[in-house]
Coordinates of C-alpha atoms and ligand atoms in Angstrom, one line a residue:
X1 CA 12.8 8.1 -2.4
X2 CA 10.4 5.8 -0.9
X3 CA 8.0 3.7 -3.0
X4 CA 5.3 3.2 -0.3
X5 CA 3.7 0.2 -2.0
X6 CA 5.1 -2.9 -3.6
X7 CA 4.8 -6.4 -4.5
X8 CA 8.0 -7.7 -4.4
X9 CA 6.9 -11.3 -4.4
X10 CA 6.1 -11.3 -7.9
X11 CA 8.9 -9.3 -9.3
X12 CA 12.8 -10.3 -11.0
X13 CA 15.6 -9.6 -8.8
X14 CA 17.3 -7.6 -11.4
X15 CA 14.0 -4.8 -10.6
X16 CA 15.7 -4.0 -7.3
X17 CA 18.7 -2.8 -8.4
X18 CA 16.5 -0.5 -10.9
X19 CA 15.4 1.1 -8.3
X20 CA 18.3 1.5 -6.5
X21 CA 20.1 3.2 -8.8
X22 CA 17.3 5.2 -9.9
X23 CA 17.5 6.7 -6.3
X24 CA 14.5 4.8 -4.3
X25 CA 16.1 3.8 -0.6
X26 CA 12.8 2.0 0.7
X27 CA 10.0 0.0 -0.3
X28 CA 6.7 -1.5 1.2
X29 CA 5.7 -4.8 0.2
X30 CA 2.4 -5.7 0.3
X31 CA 0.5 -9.3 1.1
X32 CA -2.1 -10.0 -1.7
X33 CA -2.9 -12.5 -3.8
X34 CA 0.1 -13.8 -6.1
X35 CA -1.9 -17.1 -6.8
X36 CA -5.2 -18.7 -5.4
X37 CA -4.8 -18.2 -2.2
X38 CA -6.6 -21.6 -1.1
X39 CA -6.1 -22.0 2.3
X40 CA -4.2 -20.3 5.3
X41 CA -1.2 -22.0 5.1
X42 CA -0.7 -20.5 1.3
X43 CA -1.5 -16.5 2.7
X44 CA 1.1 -17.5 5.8
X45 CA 3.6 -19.0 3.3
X46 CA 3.1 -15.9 1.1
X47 CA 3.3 -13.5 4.1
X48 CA 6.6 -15.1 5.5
X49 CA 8.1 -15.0 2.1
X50 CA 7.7 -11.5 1.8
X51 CA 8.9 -10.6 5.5
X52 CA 11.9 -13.2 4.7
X53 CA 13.2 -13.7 1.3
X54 CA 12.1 -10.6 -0.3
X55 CA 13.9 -9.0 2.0
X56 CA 16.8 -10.4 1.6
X57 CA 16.5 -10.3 -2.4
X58 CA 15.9 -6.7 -2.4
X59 CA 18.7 -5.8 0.6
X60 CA 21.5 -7.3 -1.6
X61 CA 20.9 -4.9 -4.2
X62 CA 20.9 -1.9 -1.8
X63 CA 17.1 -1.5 -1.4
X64 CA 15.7 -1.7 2.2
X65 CA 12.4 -3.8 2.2
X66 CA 9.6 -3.5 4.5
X67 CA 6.5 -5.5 5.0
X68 CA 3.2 -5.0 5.2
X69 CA 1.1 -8.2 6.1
X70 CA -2.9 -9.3 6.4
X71 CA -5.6 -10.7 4.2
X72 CA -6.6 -9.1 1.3
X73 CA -9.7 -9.4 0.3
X74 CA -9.4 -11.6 -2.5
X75 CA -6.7 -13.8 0.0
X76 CA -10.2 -15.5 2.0
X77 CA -10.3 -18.8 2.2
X78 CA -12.6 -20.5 4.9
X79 CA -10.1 -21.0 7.2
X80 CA -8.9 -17.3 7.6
X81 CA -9.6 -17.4 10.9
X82 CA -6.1 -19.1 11.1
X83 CA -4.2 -15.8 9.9
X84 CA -6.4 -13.5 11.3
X85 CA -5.3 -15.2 14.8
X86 CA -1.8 -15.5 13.9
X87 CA -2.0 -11.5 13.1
X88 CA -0.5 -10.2 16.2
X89 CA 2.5 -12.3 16.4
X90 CA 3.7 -11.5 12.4
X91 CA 2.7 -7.7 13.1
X92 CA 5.1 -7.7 16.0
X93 CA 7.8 -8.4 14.3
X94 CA 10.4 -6.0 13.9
X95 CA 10.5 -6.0 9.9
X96 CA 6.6 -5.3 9.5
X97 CA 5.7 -1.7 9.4
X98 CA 1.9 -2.0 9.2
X99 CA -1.1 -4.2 8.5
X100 CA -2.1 -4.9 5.0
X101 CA -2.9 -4.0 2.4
X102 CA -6.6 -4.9 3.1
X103 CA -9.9 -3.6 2.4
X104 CA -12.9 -4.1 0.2
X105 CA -13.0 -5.5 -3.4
X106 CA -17.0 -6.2 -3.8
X107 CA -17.7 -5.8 -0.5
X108 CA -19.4 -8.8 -0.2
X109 CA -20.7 -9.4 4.1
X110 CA -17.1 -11.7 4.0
X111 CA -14.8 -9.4 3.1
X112 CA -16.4 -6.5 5.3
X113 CA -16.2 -9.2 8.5
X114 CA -12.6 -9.9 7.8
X115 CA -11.7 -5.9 7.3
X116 CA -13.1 -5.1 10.4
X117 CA -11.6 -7.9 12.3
X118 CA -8.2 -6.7 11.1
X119 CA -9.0 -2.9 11.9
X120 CA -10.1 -3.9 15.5
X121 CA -6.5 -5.6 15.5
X122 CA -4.3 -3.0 14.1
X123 CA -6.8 -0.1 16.4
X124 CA -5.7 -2.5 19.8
X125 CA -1.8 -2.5 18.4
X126 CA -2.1 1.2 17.8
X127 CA -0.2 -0.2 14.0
X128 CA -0.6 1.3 10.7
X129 CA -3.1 0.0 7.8
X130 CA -2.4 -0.4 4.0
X131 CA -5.9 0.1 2.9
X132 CA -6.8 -0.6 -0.7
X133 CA -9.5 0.9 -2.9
X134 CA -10.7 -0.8 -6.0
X135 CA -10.4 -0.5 -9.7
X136 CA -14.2 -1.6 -10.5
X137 CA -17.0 0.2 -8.9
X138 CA -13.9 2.0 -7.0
X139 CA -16.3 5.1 -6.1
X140 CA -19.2 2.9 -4.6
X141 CA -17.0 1.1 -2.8
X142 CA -14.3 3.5 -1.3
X143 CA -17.8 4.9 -0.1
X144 CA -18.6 1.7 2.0
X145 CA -14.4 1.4 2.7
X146 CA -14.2 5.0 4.1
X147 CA -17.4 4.8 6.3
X148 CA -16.4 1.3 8.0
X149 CA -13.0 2.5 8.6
X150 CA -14.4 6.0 10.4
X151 CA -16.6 4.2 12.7
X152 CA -13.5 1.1 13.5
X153 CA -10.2 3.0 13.7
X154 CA -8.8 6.0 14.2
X155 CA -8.2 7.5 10.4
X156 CA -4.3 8.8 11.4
X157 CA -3.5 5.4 11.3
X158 CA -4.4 5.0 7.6
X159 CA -2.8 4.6 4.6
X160 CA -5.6 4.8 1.9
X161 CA -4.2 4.0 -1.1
X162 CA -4.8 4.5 -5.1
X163 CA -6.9 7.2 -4.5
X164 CA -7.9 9.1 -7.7
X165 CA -10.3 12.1 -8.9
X166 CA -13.3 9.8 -8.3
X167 CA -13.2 9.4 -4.8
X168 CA -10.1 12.1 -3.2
X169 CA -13.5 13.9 -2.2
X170 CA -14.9 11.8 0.2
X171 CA -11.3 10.7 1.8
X172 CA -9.7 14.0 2.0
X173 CA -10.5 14.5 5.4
X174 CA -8.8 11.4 6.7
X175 CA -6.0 12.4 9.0
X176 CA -3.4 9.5 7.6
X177 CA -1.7 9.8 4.3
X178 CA -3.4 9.5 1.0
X179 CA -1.4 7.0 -2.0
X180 CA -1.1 8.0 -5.6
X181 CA -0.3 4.9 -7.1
X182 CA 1.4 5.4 -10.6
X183 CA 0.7 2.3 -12.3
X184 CA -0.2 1.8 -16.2
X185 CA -3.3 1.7 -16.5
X186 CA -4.1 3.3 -13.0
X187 CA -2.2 6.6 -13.4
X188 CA 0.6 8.0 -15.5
X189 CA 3.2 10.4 -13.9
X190 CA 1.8 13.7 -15.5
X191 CA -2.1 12.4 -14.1
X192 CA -0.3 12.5 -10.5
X193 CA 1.3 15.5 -11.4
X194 CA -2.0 17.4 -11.5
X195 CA -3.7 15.8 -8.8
X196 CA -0.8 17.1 -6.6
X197 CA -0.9 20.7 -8.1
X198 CA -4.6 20.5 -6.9
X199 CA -4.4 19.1 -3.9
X200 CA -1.0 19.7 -2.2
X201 CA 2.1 17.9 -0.9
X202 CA 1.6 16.9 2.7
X203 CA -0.9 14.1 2.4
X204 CA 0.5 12.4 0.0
X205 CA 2.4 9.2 -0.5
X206 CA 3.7 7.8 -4.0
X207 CA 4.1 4.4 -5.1
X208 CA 4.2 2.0 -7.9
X209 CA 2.0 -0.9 -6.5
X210 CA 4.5 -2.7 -8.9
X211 CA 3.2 -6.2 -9.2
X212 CA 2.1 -9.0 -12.0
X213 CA -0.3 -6.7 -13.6
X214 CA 0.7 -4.2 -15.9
X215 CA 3.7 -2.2 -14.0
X216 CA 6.7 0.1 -13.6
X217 CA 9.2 -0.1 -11.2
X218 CA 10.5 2.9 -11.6
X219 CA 6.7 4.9 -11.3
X220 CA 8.5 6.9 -8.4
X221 CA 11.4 8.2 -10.2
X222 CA 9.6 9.1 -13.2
X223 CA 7.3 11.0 -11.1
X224 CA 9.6 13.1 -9.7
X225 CA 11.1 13.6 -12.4
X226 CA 7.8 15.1 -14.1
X227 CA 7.3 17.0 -10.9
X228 CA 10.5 18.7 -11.8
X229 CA 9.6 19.5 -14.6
X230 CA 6.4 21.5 -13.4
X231 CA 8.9 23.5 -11.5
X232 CA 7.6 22.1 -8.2
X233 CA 10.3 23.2 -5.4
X234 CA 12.3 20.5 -3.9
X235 CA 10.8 20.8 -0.3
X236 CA 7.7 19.5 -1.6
X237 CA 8.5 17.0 -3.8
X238 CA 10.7 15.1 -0.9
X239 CA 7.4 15.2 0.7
X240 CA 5.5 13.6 -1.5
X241 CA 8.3 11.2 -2.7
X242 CA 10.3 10.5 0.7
X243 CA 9.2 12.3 4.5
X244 CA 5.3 11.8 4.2
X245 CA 6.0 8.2 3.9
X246 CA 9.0 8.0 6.1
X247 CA 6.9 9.3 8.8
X248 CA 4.2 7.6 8.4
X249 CA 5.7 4.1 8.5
X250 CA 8.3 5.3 10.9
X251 CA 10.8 4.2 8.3
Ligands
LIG1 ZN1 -1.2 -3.7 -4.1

Protein backbone atom coordinates (compact mmCIF):
# COMPACT_ATOMS: atom_id res chain seq x y z
CA UNK A 1 0.00 0.00 0.00
CA UNK A 2 0.84 3.62 -0.48
CA UNK A 3 -0.52 6.28 1.81
CA UNK A 4 -0.18 9.21 -0.62
CA UNK A 5 -0.37 11.95 2.06
CA UNK A 6 1.35 12.25 5.38
CA UNK A 7 2.78 14.46 7.98
CA UNK A 8 5.46 12.72 9.25
CA UNK A 9 6.94 15.66 11.00
CA UNK A 10 4.47 15.62 13.66
CA UNK A 11 4.11 11.99 14.32
CA UNK A 12 6.08 9.19 17.09
CA UNK A 13 8.51 7.01 15.52
CA UNK A 14 6.89 4.00 16.88
CA UNK A 15 3.77 5.09 14.01
CA UNK A 16 6.09 3.93 11.22
CA UNK A 17 6.45 0.61 12.13
CA UNK A 18 2.50 0.54 12.40
CA UNK A 19 2.33 0.94 9.15
CA UNK A 20 4.80 -1.19 8.12
CA UNK A 21 3.55 -4.00 9.40
CA UNK A 22 0.13 -3.21 8.59
CA UNK A 23 1.32 -3.59 4.91
CA UNK A 24 1.90 0.24 3.74
CA UNK A 25 5.48 0.32 1.70
CA UNK A 26 5.36 4.23 0.84
CA UNK A 27 4.30 7.41 2.18
CA UNK A 28 4.17 11.15 1.02
CA UNK A 29 5.03 13.69 3.45
CA UNK A 30 3.71 16.83 3.17
CA UNK A 31 5.16 20.57 4.07
CA UNK A 32 2.48 22.46 6.16
CA UNK A 33 2.31 24.16 9.12
CA UNK A 34 3.53 22.17 12.25
CA UNK A 35 3.97 25.55 14.23
CA UNK A 36 3.78 29.34 13.34
CA UNK A 37 5.50 29.35 10.54
CA UNK A 38 7.08 32.97 11.12
CA UNK A 39 9.50 33.52 8.78
CA UNK A 40 11.30 31.52 5.74
CA UNK A 41 13.94 30.21 7.55
CA UNK A 42 11.19 28.20 9.85
CA UNK A 43 9.11 26.72 6.36
CA UNK A 44 12.99 25.86 5.01
CA UNK A 45 13.89 24.25 8.39
CA UNK A 46 10.54 22.44 8.26
CA UNK A 47 10.90 21.46 4.63
CA UNK A 48 14.58 20.07 5.15
CA UNK A 49 13.45 18.15 8.14
CA UNK A 50 11.05 16.40 6.31
CA UNK A 51 13.25 15.54 3.15
CA UNK A 52 16.06 14.59 5.82
CA UNK A 53 15.19 13.22 9.16
CA UNK A 54 11.83 11.98 8.50
CA UNK A 55 13.26 10.04 6.19
CA UNK A 56 15.51 8.48 7.88
CA UNK A 57 12.99 7.95 10.92
CA UNK A 58 10.58 6.25 8.80
CA UNK A 59 13.33 4.15 6.49
CA UNK A 60 14.55 2.37 9.75
CA UNK A 61 11.31 0.96 10.41
CA UNK A 62 10.95 -0.36 6.81
CA UNK A 63 8.76 2.50 5.43
CA UNK A 64 10.00 4.39 2.34
CA UNK A 65 9.43 8.20 2.83
CA UNK A 66 8.87 10.69 0.08
CA UNK A 67 8.63 14.41 0.18
CA UNK A 68 6.50 16.70 -1.02
CA UNK A 69 7.65 20.42 -0.43
CA UNK A 70 6.20 24.26 -0.85
CA UNK A 71 4.18 26.81 1.11
CA UNK A 72 1.00 26.06 2.28
CA UNK A 73 -1.13 28.53 2.63
CA UNK A 74 -1.23 29.10 6.10
CA UNK A 75 3.03 28.74 5.88
CA UNK A 76 3.15 32.83 4.44
CA UNK A 77 5.11 34.88 6.13
CA UNK A 78 6.30 38.20 4.41
CA UNK A 79 9.33 37.00 3.38
CA UNK A 80 8.06 33.96 1.29
CA UNK A 81 9.58 35.15 -1.49
CA UNK A 82 12.78 33.52 0.03
CA UNK A 83 11.25 29.83 -0.40
CA UNK A 84 9.37 30.44 -3.26
CA UNK A 85 12.99 31.27 -4.92
CA UNK A 86 14.70 28.49 -3.31
CA UNK A 87 11.79 26.16 -4.85
CA UNK A 88 13.62 24.79 -7.72
CA UNK A 89 16.69 23.67 -6.07
CA UNK A 90 14.65 21.54 -3.06
CA UNK A 91 12.17 20.19 -5.94
CA UNK A 92 15.28 18.86 -7.69
CA UNK A 93 16.25 16.84 -5.48
CA UNK A 94 16.14 13.27 -5.89
CA UNK A 95 13.90 12.48 -2.62
CA UNK A 96 11.04 15.09 -3.51
CA UNK A 97 8.36 13.58 -5.64
CA UNK A 98 6.17 16.76 -6.10
CA UNK A 99 5.34 20.30 -4.97
CA UNK A 100 3.20 20.81 -2.01
CA UNK A 101 0.81 20.47 -0.61
CA UNK A 102 -0.42 24.03 -1.48
CA UNK A 103 -3.48 25.61 -2.39
CA UNK A 104 -6.19 27.90 -1.00
CA UNK A 105 -7.45 28.08 2.68
CA UNK A 106 -9.56 31.58 2.55
CA UNK A 107 -8.31 32.53 -0.52
CA UNK A 108 -7.35 35.71 0.54
CA UNK A 109 -5.40 37.91 -2.85
CA UNK A 110 -2.01 36.39 -0.73
CA UNK A 111 -2.51 33.04 -0.78
CA UNK A 112 -3.95 33.03 -4.49
CA UNK A 113 -0.44 35.06 -5.51
CA UNK A 114 1.70 32.48 -3.83
CA UNK A 115 -0.42 29.36 -5.35
CA UNK A 116 0.01 30.62 -8.67
CA UNK A 117 3.62 31.41 -8.31
CA UNK A 118 4.23 27.83 -7.24
CA UNK A 119 1.90 26.34 -10.19
CA UNK A 120 3.91 28.51 -12.83
CA UNK A 121 7.04 26.70 -11.01
CA UNK A 122 5.99 23.19 -10.86
CA UNK A 123 4.14 23.84 -14.85
CA UNK A 124 8.04 25.07 -16.00
CA UNK A 125 9.56 21.72 -14.08
CA UNK A 126 6.83 19.60 -15.68
CA UNK A 127 6.65 18.24 -11.47
CA UNK A 128 3.69 17.05 -9.68
CA UNK A 129 1.34 19.25 -7.22
CA UNK A 130 -0.14 18.14 -3.79
CA UNK A 131 -3.06 20.44 -3.90
CA UNK A 132 -5.21 20.91 -0.85
CA UNK A 133 -8.95 21.72 -0.50
CA UNK A 134 -10.31 23.03 2.67
CA UNK A 135 -12.42 21.92 5.58
CA UNK A 136 -14.39 25.41 6.03
CA UNK A 137 -16.18 26.84 3.14
CA UNK A 138 -14.42 23.66 1.26
CA UNK A 139 -17.14 24.01 -1.72
CA UNK A 140 -16.64 27.82 -2.35
CA UNK A 141 -13.35 27.47 -2.31
CA UNK A 142 -12.32 24.29 -4.23
CA UNK A 143 -14.45 26.41 -6.78
CA UNK A 144 -11.84 29.32 -6.83
CA UNK A 145 -8.88 26.35 -6.39
CA UNK A 146 -10.10 24.33 -9.45
CA UNK A 147 -10.61 27.35 -11.81
CA UNK A 148 -6.98 28.95 -11.01
CA UNK A 149 -5.35 25.71 -11.39
CA UNK A 150 -7.28 25.12 -15.09
CA UNK A 151 -6.13 28.32 -16.41
CA UNK A 152 -2.11 27.88 -14.66
CA UNK A 153 -1.19 24.22 -15.16
CA UNK A 154 -1.87 21.37 -16.91
CA UNK A 155 -4.56 19.32 -14.56
CA UNK A 156 -2.52 15.70 -15.23
CA UNK A 157 -0.13 17.05 -13.13
CA UNK A 158 -2.47 17.24 -10.11
CA UNK A 159 -3.04 15.68 -7.15
CA UNK A 160 -6.27 17.25 -5.70
CA UNK A 161 -6.66 16.08 -2.45
CA UNK A 162 -9.56 15.50 0.31
CA UNK A 163 -12.04 15.66 -2.16
CA UNK A 164 -15.58 14.70 -0.81
CA UNK A 165 -19.40 14.60 -2.00
CA UNK A 166 -19.37 18.42 -1.94
CA UNK A 167 -17.10 19.27 -4.44
CA UNK A 168 -16.05 15.54 -6.54
CA UNK A 169 -18.48 17.34 -9.11
CA UNK A 170 -16.68 20.11 -10.20
CA UNK A 171 -13.15 18.25 -10.06
CA UNK A 172 -13.99 15.09 -11.67
CA UNK A 173 -12.86 16.09 -14.86
CA UNK A 174 -9.34 16.84 -13.88
CA UNK A 175 -6.92 14.48 -15.65
CA UNK A 176 -4.60 13.86 -12.39
CA UNK A 177 -5.61 11.73 -9.51
CA UNK A 178 -8.26 12.62 -7.07
CA UNK A 179 -7.29 11.94 -2.81
CA UNK A 180 -9.77 10.43 -0.40
CA UNK A 181 -8.31 11.35 2.65
CA UNK A 182 -9.62 9.06 5.60
CA UNK A 183 -9.15 11.06 8.50
CA UNK A 184 -11.54 11.33 11.70
CA UNK A 185 -13.41 13.75 11.38
CA UNK A 186 -12.92 14.07 7.51
CA UNK A 187 -14.03 10.62 6.41
CA UNK A 188 -14.36 7.19 7.88
CA UNK A 189 -13.35 4.00 5.91
CA UNK A 190 -16.99 2.93 5.01
CA UNK A 191 -17.75 6.95 3.78
CA UNK A 192 -14.75 6.20 1.19
CA UNK A 193 -16.05 2.95 0.60
CA UNK A 194 -19.20 4.48 -1.06
CA UNK A 195 -17.65 7.22 -2.76
CA UNK A 196 -15.50 4.66 -4.60
CA UNK A 197 -18.56 2.34 -5.34
CA UNK A 198 -19.91 5.62 -7.02
CA UNK A 199 -17.27 6.78 -8.65
CA UNK A 200 -14.74 4.06 -9.57
CA UNK A 201 -11.09 2.97 -9.00
CA UNK A 202 -8.83 4.63 -11.44
CA UNK A 203 -8.70 8.17 -10.19
CA UNK A 204 -8.25 7.63 -6.97
CA UNK A 205 -5.59 7.91 -4.41
CA UNK A 206 -5.99 7.05 -0.53
CA UNK A 207 -4.37 8.58 2.35
CA UNK A 208 -4.44 9.34 5.90
CA UNK A 209 -3.26 13.04 5.86
CA UNK A 210 -2.03 11.69 9.38
CA UNK A 211 -0.90 14.73 11.29
CA UNK A 212 -1.46 16.66 14.84
CA UNK A 213 -5.15 16.82 14.35
CA UNK A 214 -7.36 14.19 14.98
CA UNK A 215 -5.67 10.98 12.98
CA UNK A 216 -5.14 7.40 12.09
CA UNK A 217 -2.17 6.04 10.80
CA UNK A 218 -3.41 3.15 9.74
CA UNK A 219 -6.62 5.02 7.58
CA UNK A 220 -5.13 2.94 4.57
CA UNK A 221 -5.23 -0.35 5.90
CA UNK A 222 -8.52 -0.09 7.39
CA UNK A 223 -9.75 0.99 4.24
CA UNK A 224 -8.95 -1.80 2.39
CA UNK A 225 -9.83 -3.74 4.58
CA UNK A 226 -13.59 -2.37 4.41
CA UNK A 227 -13.21 -2.56 0.72
CA UNK A 228 -12.84 -6.12 1.16
CA UNK A 229 -15.40 -6.46 2.78
CA UNK A 230 -17.80 -4.92 0.04
CA UNK A 231 -16.44 -7.74 -2.05
CA UNK A 232 -14.55 -5.22 -4.23
CA UNK A 233 -12.03 -7.44 -6.45
CA UNK A 234 -8.44 -7.19 -5.77
CA UNK A 235 -7.43 -5.43 -9.17
CA UNK A 236 -9.22 -2.52 -8.10
CA UNK A 237 -8.52 -2.11 -4.77
CA UNK A 238 -4.46 -2.19 -5.56
CA UNK A 239 -5.54 0.69 -7.59
CA UNK A 240 -7.01 2.71 -5.36
CA UNK A 241 -4.55 1.69 -2.42
CA UNK A 242 -1.14 1.14 -4.36
CA UNK A 243 -0.67 1.71 -8.67
CA UNK A 244 -2.80 5.06 -8.95
CA UNK A 245 -0.44 6.49 -6.62
CA UNK A 246 2.69 4.67 -7.60
CA UNK A 247 2.22 6.09 -10.99
CA UNK A 248 1.36 9.11 -10.29
CA UNK A 249 4.35 10.03 -8.10
CA UNK A 250 6.60 7.74 -10.11
CA UNK A 251 7.23 5.95 -6.92
ZN1 LIG B 1 -2.09 17.63 4.80
Amino acid sequence: MIDAHIHADTRPYEDFEKMAVAGIKKAVSCAHDPMKMSTSAVVLDHIHRIMENDTQRAGKNGLKLYAAVGLHPRSISSDYIRVIEKLPELLANKNVVALGEIGLETASEMEIKVFKQQLKIAQDMGIKVVVHTPRTNKKDITNITASIIEDNIETSLILLDHVDNSIIDRVRNFEGVLGITVQPQKMTPEEAVILMDEYGYDRFVLDSDMSSSPSDPLSVPKTVHKLRLAGVNEKDIKRVSYNNASEFFDI
